[in-house]
Coordinates of C-alpha atoms (C1' of nucleotides) in Angstrom, one line a residue:
Chain A
M28 CA -28.5 -10.4 -8.9
S29 CA -29.6 -8.6 -12.0
K30 CA -29.1 -5.3 -10.1
N31 CA -26.6 -2.9 -11.6
V32 CA -23.5 -2.7 -9.4
R33 CA -23.0 0.7 -7.9
V34 CA -20.1 1.6 -5.6
R35 CA -19.1 4.9 -4.0
F36 CA -15.9 6.4 -2.8
A37 CA -16.8 8.8 -0.1
P38 CA -13.9 10.9 1.2
S39 CA -14.3 13.9 3.4
P40 CA -12.6 17.0 2.1
T41 CA -10.4 17.7 5.1
G42 CA -7.1 17.7 3.3
P43 CA -5.1 15.9 0.6
L44 CA -6.1 12.4 -0.3
H45 CA -3.9 9.9 1.5
I46 CA -2.4 7.0 -0.4
G47 CA -4.7 4.7 1.6
G48 CA -7.7 6.6 0.4
V49 CA -6.5 6.3 -3.2
R50 CA -6.3 2.6 -2.7
T51 CA -9.8 2.5 -1.4
A52 CA -10.9 4.5 -4.5
L53 CA -9.0 2.1 -6.7
F54 CA -10.6 -1.0 -5.3
N55 CA -14.0 0.5 -5.6
Y56 CA -13.2 1.4 -9.2
L57 CA -11.9 -2.0 -10.1
F58 CA -14.8 -3.7 -8.5
A59 CA -17.3 -1.5 -10.3
K60 CA -15.6 -1.9 -13.7
K61 CA -15.2 -5.6 -13.3
H62 CA -18.9 -5.9 -12.9
G63 CA -19.8 -3.3 -15.5
G64 CA -21.1 -1.0 -12.8
D65 CA -20.8 2.6 -11.8
F66 CA -18.2 4.3 -9.6
V67 CA -19.6 7.2 -7.7
L68 CA -17.8 10.0 -5.9
R69 CA -19.5 11.5 -3.0
I70 CA -18.1 14.3 -0.8
E71 CA -18.7 13.7 2.9
D72 CA -18.6 17.2 4.2
T73 CA -21.0 17.0 7.1
D74 CA -18.3 18.4 9.5
Q75 CA -18.2 22.0 8.6
N76 CA -15.4 22.7 11.0
R77 CA -13.0 20.4 9.2
Y78 CA -13.6 21.6 5.7
V79 CA -10.5 22.5 3.8
E80 CA -10.5 24.7 0.7
G81 CA -9.2 22.9 -2.3
A82 CA -9.4 19.4 -0.9
E83 CA -12.2 18.4 -3.2
D84 CA -10.4 19.5 -6.3
Y85 CA -7.3 17.7 -5.1
I86 CA -9.4 14.5 -4.8
V87 CA -10.8 14.8 -8.3
E88 CA -7.4 15.6 -9.8
S89 CA -5.8 12.6 -8.0
L90 CA -8.3 10.1 -9.3
S91 CA -7.9 11.6 -12.7
W92 CA -4.1 11.3 -12.6
C93 CA -4.4 7.7 -11.5
G94 CA -6.7 7.0 -14.5
I95 CA -9.6 6.0 -12.3
P96 CA -12.2 8.8 -12.9
F97 CA -15.6 8.6 -11.4
D98 CA -18.8 8.0 -13.4
E99 CA -21.0 10.2 -11.2
G100 CA -20.1 12.9 -8.8
P101 CA -20.0 16.6 -8.2
G102 CA -20.5 18.3 -11.6
K103 CA -20.6 15.1 -13.5
N104 CA -23.5 13.0 -14.6
E105 CA -25.6 14.0 -11.6
K106 CA -28.4 11.5 -11.8
F107 CA -28.5 11.0 -8.1
G108 CA -27.1 14.4 -7.1
P109 CA -26.2 16.5 -5.5
Y110 CA -23.1 14.6 -4.4
R111 CA -21.9 16.9 -1.6
Q112 CA -23.6 16.1 1.6
S113 CA -23.6 19.7 2.6
E114 CA -25.9 20.3 -0.4
R115 CA -28.1 17.4 0.6
K116 CA -28.6 18.9 4.1
H117 CA -32.3 19.3 3.7
L118 CA -32.8 15.6 3.0
Y119 CA -31.6 14.2 6.3
K120 CA -33.8 15.7 8.9
Q121 CA -36.9 13.9 7.7
Y122 CA -35.1 10.6 8.1
A123 CA -34.1 11.4 11.6
D124 CA -37.7 12.4 12.3
Q125 CA -39.0 9.2 10.8
L126 CA -36.8 7.2 13.2
I127 CA -38.1 9.2 16.1
S128 CA -41.7 8.7 15.3
S129 CA -41.2 5.0 14.9
G130 CA -39.5 4.8 18.3
K131 CA -36.0 3.9 16.8
A132 CA -34.4 7.1 17.8
Y133 CA -34.8 9.8 20.4
Y134 CA -33.9 13.4 21.4
A135 CA -31.0 13.9 23.7
F136 CA -30.2 17.2 25.5
D137 CA -27.0 16.2 27.3
T138 CA -24.2 18.7 26.8
S139 CA -20.7 17.6 25.9
E140 CA -19.5 18.6 29.3
Q141 CA -22.1 16.5 31.0
L142 CA -21.2 13.5 28.9
D143 CA -17.5 14.0 29.6
A144 CA -18.2 14.0 33.3
H145 CA -20.1 10.8 33.0
R146 CA -17.3 9.1 31.1
K147 CA -14.7 10.3 33.6
G148 CA -16.8 9.2 36.5
H149 CA -17.2 5.7 35.1
E150 CA -13.5 5.5 34.2
A151 CA -12.6 6.4 37.8
E152 CA -14.6 3.4 38.9
G153 CA -13.0 1.2 36.3
K154 CA -16.2 1.0 34.3
T155 CA -17.0 1.9 30.7
F156 CA -19.6 4.5 30.1
I157 CA -22.0 3.5 27.3
Y158 CA -24.8 5.7 26.3
N159 CA -27.4 3.1 25.8
W160 CA -30.0 1.2 27.9
H161 CA -27.4 0.8 30.6
N162 CA -27.7 4.4 31.4
R163 CA -30.2 6.2 29.3
E164 CA -33.3 5.5 31.4
K165 CA -31.9 5.9 34.8
G166 CA -32.5 9.5 35.1
R167 CA -28.8 10.6 34.8
L168 CA -29.1 11.5 31.2
V169 CA -31.4 14.0 29.7
N170 CA -33.4 12.7 26.8
S171 CA -36.8 12.1 25.5
L172 CA -36.9 8.6 26.9
V173 CA -36.8 9.9 30.5
L174 CA -38.6 13.2 29.9
T175 CA -42.3 13.4 29.4
E176 CA -43.5 14.4 25.9
A177 CA -44.5 17.8 27.2
E178 CA -41.0 18.4 28.8
T179 CA -39.3 17.4 25.6
Q180 CA -41.5 19.7 23.5
A181 CA -40.8 22.5 25.9
K182 CA -37.1 22.1 25.6
I183 CA -37.1 21.9 21.9
E184 CA -39.4 24.9 21.5
G185 CA -37.3 26.8 24.1
G186 CA -34.4 26.6 21.7
E187 CA -32.4 24.2 23.7
H188 CA -29.7 22.4 21.7
Y189 CA -30.4 18.7 21.1
V190 CA -29.1 15.8 19.1
V191 CA -30.9 12.7 17.8
R192 CA -29.6 9.4 19.0
F193 CA -30.2 6.0 17.7
K194 CA -31.9 3.7 20.2
S195 CA -29.8 0.5 20.0
P196 CA -31.5 -2.6 21.0
Q197 CA -30.9 -4.6 24.2
D198 CA -29.7 -8.2 24.4
E199 CA -29.5 -9.0 20.8
T200 CA -26.8 -10.7 18.9
L201 CA -26.2 -9.2 15.5
L202 CA -24.9 -11.3 12.6
L203 CA -23.0 -9.2 10.2
K204 CA -21.5 -10.2 6.8
D205 CA -18.4 -8.9 5.2
I206 CA -17.2 -10.1 1.9
I207 CA -13.5 -10.1 3.0
R208 CA -13.9 -11.2 6.6
G209 CA -16.9 -13.5 6.5
D210 CA -19.3 -13.6 9.4
I211 CA -19.0 -11.3 12.4
S212 CA -21.2 -11.4 15.4
I213 CA -21.8 -8.5 17.8
D214 CA -23.6 -8.2 21.1
T215 CA -25.8 -5.1 20.9
N216 CA -25.3 -4.5 24.6
V217 CA -21.9 -3.0 23.9
L218 CA -23.2 -0.6 21.3
D219 CA -23.5 3.1 22.0
D220 CA -26.6 5.0 21.1
K221 CA -24.8 6.9 18.4
I222 CA -25.7 10.4 17.5
L223 CA -27.4 10.6 14.1
F224 CA -28.2 14.2 13.9
K225 CA -26.0 16.9 15.4
S226 CA -27.2 20.1 17.1
D227 CA -25.9 22.2 14.2
G228 CA -28.6 20.7 12.0
M229 CA -26.2 18.4 10.1
P230 CA -26.4 14.7 10.2
T231 CA -23.4 12.7 11.4
Y232 CA -21.6 10.4 9.0
H233 CA -23.6 7.4 10.2
L234 CA -27.0 8.8 9.2
A235 CA -25.8 10.5 6.1
N236 CA -24.0 7.6 4.6
I237 CA -26.9 5.2 5.1
V238 CA -29.4 7.6 3.7
D239 CA -27.2 8.5 0.7
D240 CA -26.1 5.0 0.0
H241 CA -29.8 4.0 -0.1
L242 CA -30.9 7.0 -2.2
M243 CA -28.0 6.5 -4.6
E244 CA -28.7 2.9 -4.9
I245 CA -25.3 1.8 -3.8
T246 CA -25.0 -2.0 -3.9
H247 CA -21.6 -2.5 -2.4
V248 CA -19.8 -0.5 0.3
I249 CA -16.1 -0.9 0.0
R250 CA -14.2 1.1 2.6
G251 CA -11.4 1.0 5.1
E252 CA -11.1 -1.3 8.1
E253 CA -11.5 1.6 10.4
W254 CA -15.2 1.4 9.7
L255 CA -15.6 -2.1 10.8
P256 CA -16.7 -1.2 14.4
S257 CA -19.5 0.9 12.9
L258 CA -20.9 -1.8 10.8
A259 CA -23.3 -3.0 13.5
L260 CA -24.8 0.4 13.8
H261 CA -25.1 0.7 10.0
Q262 CA -26.8 -2.6 9.7
L263 CA -29.2 -1.6 12.5
L264 CA -30.0 1.6 10.7
Y265 CA -30.8 -0.2 7.4
D266 CA -33.1 -2.5 9.4
A267 CA -34.7 0.4 11.2
F268 CA -35.6 2.1 7.9
G269 CA -36.6 -1.2 6.4
W270 CA -34.1 -0.8 3.6
E271 CA -32.2 -3.4 1.8
T272 CA -28.6 -3.6 3.1
P273 CA -25.8 -3.3 0.6
E274 CA -22.9 -5.8 0.8
F275 CA -19.9 -4.7 2.7
A276 CA -16.2 -5.2 2.3
H277 CA -13.7 -3.7 4.7
L278 CA -10.2 -3.3 3.3
P279 CA -7.1 -3.9 5.5
L280 CA -5.2 -1.0 6.7
I281 CA -1.9 0.2 5.2
L282 CA 0.7 0.2 8.0
K283 CA 3.9 2.2 8.5
P284 CA 7.1 0.7 6.9
T285 CA 8.7 0.6 10.3
G286 CA 7.3 0.8 13.8
K287 CA 3.7 0.7 14.8
G288 CA 0.4 1.9 13.5
K289 CA -1.1 2.9 10.2
L290 CA 0.7 4.9 7.6
S291 CA 0.4 8.6 8.2
K292 CA 1.5 11.8 6.5
R293 CA 4.5 12.1 8.8
D294 CA 6.0 8.8 7.8
G295 CA 6.5 10.1 4.3
D296 CA 8.5 13.1 5.5
K297 CA 10.5 11.0 7.9
L298 CA 11.4 8.1 5.6
G299 CA 11.6 9.9 2.4
F300 CA 8.7 8.8 0.2
P301 CA 5.5 10.4 -0.8
V302 CA 2.2 9.6 1.0
F303 CA 0.1 11.6 -1.4
P304 CA -0.6 11.1 -5.1
L305 CA -0.1 14.7 -5.9
E306 CA 2.0 17.4 -4.3
Y307 CA -0.2 19.4 -1.9
T308 CA 0.2 22.8 -0.5
A309 CA -1.8 23.3 2.7
P310 CA -3.5 26.5 3.5
D311 CA -0.7 27.3 5.9
G312 CA 1.8 26.9 3.1
T313 CA 3.2 23.5 4.1
V314 CA 4.1 21.5 1.0
S315 CA 3.7 17.7 1.0
R316 CA 5.4 15.8 -1.8
G317 CA 3.4 13.7 -4.3
Y318 CA 4.1 10.6 -6.3
K319 CA 3.6 12.5 -9.5
E320 CA 6.1 15.2 -8.7
D321 CA 8.6 12.7 -7.3
G322 CA 8.7 11.1 -10.7
Y323 CA 6.5 8.1 -10.3
F324 CA 4.5 6.9 -13.3
S325 CA 0.8 6.7 -12.6
D326 CA 0.6 3.1 -14.0
A327 CA 3.3 2.1 -11.5
V328 CA 1.5 3.7 -8.6
V329 CA -1.8 2.1 -9.6
N330 CA 0.0 -1.3 -9.9
F331 CA 1.6 -1.2 -6.5
L332 CA -1.5 0.2 -4.8
A333 CA -3.5 -2.7 -6.2
F334 CA -1.0 -5.1 -4.6
L335 CA -1.4 -3.5 -1.2
G336 CA -3.8 -6.1 0.3
W337 CA -4.7 -7.8 -2.9
N338 CA -3.0 -10.3 -5.2
P339 CA -4.1 -12.4 -8.1
G340 CA -2.9 -15.8 -6.7
T341 CA -0.6 -16.2 -9.7
E342 CA 2.9 -15.1 -10.2
Q343 CA 2.0 -12.2 -12.3
E344 CA 2.9 -8.9 -10.6
I345 CA 2.8 -6.4 -13.4
F346 CA -0.8 -5.4 -14.2
S347 CA -2.2 -2.7 -16.4
L348 CA -5.4 -1.1 -15.2
E349 CA -7.3 -3.2 -17.8
E350 CA -5.8 -6.4 -16.5
L351 CA -6.5 -5.3 -12.9
V352 CA -10.2 -4.8 -13.8
K353 CA -10.2 -8.2 -15.4
D354 CA -8.6 -10.1 -12.5
F355 CA -9.7 -8.1 -9.4
D356 CA -11.7 -10.0 -6.9
L357 CA -12.7 -8.8 -3.4
K358 CA -12.5 -12.4 -2.2
R359 CA -8.8 -12.3 -2.8
V360 CA -8.2 -9.3 -0.6
N361 CA -6.2 -10.0 2.5
K362 CA -7.6 -9.6 6.0
A363 CA -4.4 -8.5 7.7
G364 CA -3.0 -5.0 7.4
A365 CA -0.1 -4.6 5.0
R366 CA 3.1 -2.8 5.8
F367 CA 3.9 -0.3 3.2
D368 CA 7.2 -1.0 1.4
P369 CA 8.7 2.1 -0.3
D370 CA 11.4 -0.1 -2.0
K371 CA 8.9 -2.2 -3.7
T372 CA 7.2 0.9 -5.1
K373 CA 10.5 2.0 -6.5
W374 CA 10.9 -1.4 -8.1
F375 CA 7.5 -1.1 -9.8
N376 CA 8.5 2.3 -11.1
H377 CA 11.8 0.9 -12.4
H378 CA 9.9 -1.8 -14.1
Y379 CA 7.5 0.5 -15.8
M380 CA 10.3 2.7 -17.0
Q381 CA 11.9 -0.2 -18.8
Q382 CA 8.7 -0.6 -20.8
Q383 CA 8.6 3.0 -22.0
L384 CA 10.1 4.0 -25.4
D385 CA 13.6 5.4 -25.2
L386 CA 12.5 8.4 -27.3
D387 CA 9.6 9.2 -24.9
L388 CA 11.9 8.9 -21.9
A389 CA 14.5 11.1 -23.7
E390 CA 11.9 13.8 -24.2
Q391 CA 11.0 13.8 -20.5
F392 CA 14.7 13.8 -19.7
K393 CA 15.4 16.7 -21.9
T394 CA 12.7 18.9 -20.4
I395 CA 14.1 18.5 -16.9
Q396 CA 17.8 18.8 -17.7
P397 CA 18.9 22.2 -18.8
E398 CA 22.3 20.9 -20.1
L399 CA 20.4 19.0 -22.7
A400 CA 18.6 21.9 -24.3
D401 CA 20.7 21.9 -27.5
I402 CA 21.2 18.2 -27.8
D403 CA 19.4 16.1 -30.4
V404 CA 16.7 14.1 -28.8
N405 CA 17.6 11.1 -30.9
Y406 CA 21.0 11.1 -29.5
I407 CA 19.6 11.4 -26.0
A408 CA 17.3 8.4 -26.7
L409 CA 20.4 6.3 -27.6
V410 CA 22.0 7.2 -24.3
V411 CA 18.8 6.5 -22.4
G412 CA 18.6 3.1 -24.0
L413 CA 22.0 2.3 -22.5
V414 CA 21.4 3.6 -19.0
K415 CA 17.7 3.3 -18.2
E416 CA 18.0 -0.2 -16.8
R417 CA 19.9 1.3 -13.9
A418 CA 17.4 4.1 -13.3
T419 CA 14.3 4.3 -11.2
F420 CA 13.3 7.8 -12.1
I421 CA 13.9 10.2 -15.0
V422 CA 16.0 12.3 -12.6
D423 CA 18.4 9.5 -12.2
F424 CA 19.4 9.7 -15.8
W425 CA 21.8 12.6 -15.4
N426 CA 24.0 11.0 -12.9
L427 CA 24.1 7.9 -15.0
S428 CA 24.8 9.5 -18.3
H429 CA 26.3 13.0 -18.0
F430 CA 29.6 11.7 -19.5
F431 CA 27.8 11.1 -22.8
F432 CA 27.3 14.8 -23.0
A433 CA 30.5 16.3 -21.5
S434 CA 34.1 15.1 -21.0
P435 CA 35.1 14.3 -17.4
T436 CA 36.4 17.2 -15.6
S437 CA 38.0 15.2 -12.9
Y438 CA 38.8 11.6 -12.0
D439 CA 37.3 9.8 -9.1
E440 CA 40.1 9.3 -6.5
K441 CA 39.3 5.8 -5.4
A442 CA 38.7 4.7 -9.0
S443 CA 42.0 6.2 -10.1
K444 CA 43.8 4.3 -7.4
K445 CA 42.3 1.1 -8.5
A446 CA 42.6 1.6 -12.2
L447 CA 45.9 3.4 -12.7
K448 CA 49.2 1.4 -12.6
E449 CA 52.7 2.2 -13.8
D450 CA 52.2 0.9 -17.3
T451 CA 48.8 2.5 -17.7
A452 CA 50.0 5.3 -19.9
D453 CA 51.7 3.0 -22.3
I454 CA 48.6 0.8 -22.5
L455 CA 46.4 3.8 -23.1
N456 CA 48.6 5.0 -25.9
K457 CA 48.3 1.7 -27.5
V458 CA 44.5 1.9 -27.1
I459 CA 44.5 5.3 -28.8
E460 CA 46.4 3.7 -31.7
L461 CA 43.8 0.9 -31.9
V462 CA 40.9 3.4 -31.8
N463 CA 42.5 5.5 -34.5
T464 CA 43.1 2.6 -36.8
T465 CA 39.5 1.3 -36.4
E466 CA 38.2 2.1 -39.8
D467 CA 34.5 1.5 -39.5
F468 CA 33.9 3.0 -36.1
K469 CA 31.3 0.5 -34.7
V470 CA 30.9 -1.3 -31.5
E471 CA 31.7 -4.7 -33.0
N472 CA 34.9 -3.5 -34.7
L473 CA 36.1 -1.7 -31.6
Q474 CA 35.5 -4.7 -29.5
A475 CA 37.2 -7.0 -31.9
N476 CA 40.3 -4.8 -32.2
I477 CA 40.7 -4.0 -28.5
K478 CA 39.7 -7.4 -27.1
G479 CA 41.8 -9.1 -29.7
W480 CA 44.8 -7.1 -28.8
I481 CA 44.3 -7.7 -25.0
T482 CA 44.1 -11.4 -25.6
D483 CA 47.0 -11.6 -28.0
S484 CA 49.3 -9.5 -25.8
D485 CA 48.2 -11.3 -22.7
I486 CA 47.9 -8.1 -20.6
G487 CA 44.7 -8.8 -18.8
F488 CA 41.3 -7.1 -19.2
G489 CA 41.4 -5.2 -16.0
K490 CA 44.6 -3.4 -16.8
V491 CA 43.1 -2.0 -20.0
M492 CA 39.4 -1.7 -19.4
M493 CA 39.5 0.0 -16.1
P494 CA 41.7 2.9 -17.0
L495 CA 39.9 3.1 -20.3
R496 CA 36.6 3.5 -18.5
L497 CA 38.1 6.0 -16.1
A498 CA 39.2 8.0 -19.1
L499 CA 35.8 8.0 -20.7
V500 CA 33.6 8.4 -17.6
G501 CA 35.8 9.8 -14.9
A502 CA 34.8 7.0 -12.6
L503 CA 34.3 3.3 -12.6
Q504 CA 30.7 3.6 -13.7
G505 CA 28.4 3.3 -16.5
P506 CA 27.4 0.9 -19.3
D507 CA 29.6 -1.1 -21.5
V508 CA 32.8 0.7 -22.4
F509 CA 32.5 0.0 -26.1
D510 CA 29.0 1.4 -26.2
I511 CA 30.3 4.6 -24.7
M512 CA 33.1 4.9 -27.2
F513 CA 30.8 4.4 -30.0
L514 CA 28.2 6.9 -28.9
I515 CA 30.7 9.7 -28.1
G516 CA 32.6 9.0 -31.3
K517 CA 36.1 8.4 -32.3
E518 CA 37.5 11.9 -31.9
E519 CA 36.0 12.4 -28.4
T520 CA 37.2 9.0 -27.4
V521 CA 40.7 9.7 -28.4
K522 CA 40.6 13.1 -26.7
R523 CA 39.4 11.7 -23.4
I524 CA 42.1 9.0 -23.4
R525 CA 44.8 11.5 -24.2
A526 CA 43.5 13.7 -21.3
L527 CA 43.9 10.9 -18.9
V528 CA 47.4 10.0 -20.2
K529 CA 48.3 13.6 -19.7
S530 CA 47.0 13.8 -16.2
I531 CA 49.0 10.7 -15.3
N532 CA 52.3 12.3 -16.3
Chain B
rG11 C1' -10.4 -0.7 30.2
rC12 C1' -14.1 -2.5 26.7
rU13 C1' -15.6 -4.2 21.5
rC14 C1' -14.2 -6.0 16.9
rC15 C1' -10.4 -7.6 13.4
rG16 C1' -5.8 -9.9 12.5
rU17 C1' -0.9 -13.1 13.1
rU18 C1' 3.1 -17.8 7.0
rG19 C1' 11.1 -15.9 5.9
rG20 C1' 13.2 -8.5 7.2
rU21 C1' 8.7 -6.8 4.0
rC22 C1' 4.5 -8.1 0.5
rA23 C1' 2.6 -12.8 0.0
rA24 C1' 0.9 -18.2 -2.5
rA25 C1' -0.8 -23.0 -1.2
rU26 C1' -3.1 -27.6 0.8
rG27 C1' -6.4 -31.5 6.3
rG28 C1' -1.2 -35.6 4.0
rU29 C1' 5.4 -35.0 -1.0
rU30 C1' 11.4 -30.8 -0.3
rA31 C1' 5.5 -24.5 2.4
rA32 C1' 5.4 -21.0 -4.4
rG33 C1' 6.8 -16.2 -6.1
rA34 C1' 8.3 -10.9 -5.6
rC35 C1' 10.9 -6.8 -3.0
rG36 C1' 15.0 -6.1 0.2
rC37 C1' 19.4 -8.0 2.4
rC38 C1' 23.9 -10.8 2.1
rU39 C1' 27.2 -14.0 -0.9
rG40 C1' 29.1 -15.6 -5.5
rA41 C1' 29.7 -15.0 -10.8
rC42 C1' 30.2 -11.9 -15.1
rU43 C1' 39.3 -13.5 -17.2
rU44 C1' 35.9 -4.5 -17.4
rU45 C1' 33.0 -0.7 -13.3
rC46 C1' 28.2 -0.9 -11.3
rU47 C1' 23.3 1.5 -8.6
rA48 C1' 22.8 -3.3 -14.1
rU49 C1' 22.5 -8.7 -15.3
rC50 C1' 22.7 -13.9 -13.7
rA51 C1' 23.0 -17.4 -9.7
rG52 C1' 22.7 -18.8 -4.6
rU53 C1' 21.6 -18.6 1.0
rA54 C1' 17.5 -17.7 4.6
rA55 C1' 10.4 -19.8 7.6
rU56 C1' 10.4 -26.1 12.7
rU57 C1' 3.6 -21.3 8.9
rA58 C1' 3.3 -16.5 16.9
rA59 C1' 3.0 -20.0 21.4
rG60 C1' 0.3 -23.9 23.9
rA61 C1' -3.7 -27.4 23.9
rG62 C1' -7.6 -30.0 21.4
rU63 C1' -10.2 -32.6 17.0
rU64 C1' -7.8 -36.1 13.4
rC65 C1' -4.4 -41.8 11.1
rG66 C1' -2.3 -36.9 9.9
rA67 C1' -2.9 -29.7 10.7
rU68 C1' 0.4 -24.4 8.6
rU69 C1' -4.8 -25.3 7.0
rC70 C1' -10.6 -26.8 11.8
rU71 C1' -11.7 -25.4 17.4
rC72 C1' -10.1 -23.2 22.0
rU73 C1' -6.6 -20.5 25.2
rU74 C1' -2.6 -17.2 25.6
rA75 C1' 0.7 -13.6 23.6
rC76 C1' 1.4 -9.9 20.2
rG77 C1' -0.3 -6.4 16.5
rG78 C1' -4.2 -3.1 14.5
rA79 C1' -8.7 -0.5 14.5
rG80 C1' -12.8 1.6 17.0
rU81 C1' -14.6 3.5 21.5
rA82 C1' -16.3 12.2 19.6
rC83 C1' -22.4 16.6 18.5
rC84 C1' -14.8 13.5 13.1
rA85 C1' -15.2 11.1 8.9

RNA sequence: GCUCCGUUGGUCAAAUGGUUAAGACGCCUGACUUUCUAUCAGUAAUUAAGAGUUCGAUUCUCUUACGGAGUACCA
């Protein structure tokens, strides 16, 4: 137990990092930091056909934006490097050979077409084709278990393409352990003899991840549930090499908000929320939106990601990264897949916005809103302070606050109908008088004067406040009417009320 | 088809072999003698179904149903 905790996040660079991948990275990070361990990034690019330019940079930038940088990885603290499997290519062959000489693996010469034919044939008979002892020694398949040594050698030397397959055992029951799921038992008779080494000279994921995890001294493998069915093979491989097996934890999937299946890129487009941390432009020019560009704060993203499948067991829902590190526990990760809830992510963002300083928000607001170029940021901050509780994103501010920066140019029709009555003009004229005679133009004084008058004259709040709001805002919207009057000032207030009175006549 | 994993209100979820099964988001309703996308308050689950173990099960076991994943010379 004195061993230093080392975990790895091992994405393949086939495109932008999906939000589920970010969650996996986050859980790895939290677990590592909780135990004072290391978080390693390893690029699993053994499939050269699926390599996408720029994907690796995207992964690194995403982790960095989330505030969960790796301790070791490509170009960083390379104690166990290289960290790209393509650059470790030379390492894997010897391990495949080792398994062959110990009789745990064998050469296979079957072509993809032949295998397809076998699968189809079995399917037609209602049977399942499994490439293992059920079939491998019956002469239908071409491999070094049915061929003589000389025949095998001849094929290899003759340049025939071959793969290396793992020889899975017969009639054994495997007992597997998973931190989240507990004990799992598997009958080895249903296991395929998986390909370990491909004919293009690259290992498959299965071989590479075991070899690398061992060489990199990984102690805990935390990955998505889609790997659970491969766990038996992986355990068998550790055993075959005689290596100590790391502990495993398979995270529940993130499901679509509606319908069936796991969350996919398309769901974001369809339902209007990002599925990627950062905006991504594919090689073909297609742009996918990102949380960052959509106006989400990275703390909020990290917080809601942490709650996808995990919870602290208390009522606390707002967690900083430091708090997450402190409270995170793999044992409290759920087994069942979690449906992604875009509304909840918005709620988190709203919450994190409330905690930010008005001045900081004002500065961000100013940079995205051209109309604000010449406005004092301190004034903007006062406005932001009044409207931010109704906003989820910075971009919401303008709709909520434009009337603090410009007079209404029109009056909302429905609002007018509701607010304007026959005596409205008279009432507003009286309000103008009250505003003008308010000496010290402050919220409390305005409130006292106007509310006092309403109460004394027995007019009713609605008849005064609604048209007043309409005059100031142009609609029945916005924060407290007195706050608005105060911020825009006495002159502007009077001007706007006069404008409405004029438009009534 | 086969293998594995799962199943508590619309969603995320807490909890315990034994009181009225937390909380959050969302929804709807009400309140706020002034709007609301704000605020406050309130409504909603016979814990998938059936059986078994037990004095007692949502919590343990089995069956069924449903959902998910895997089943590639992808990761």
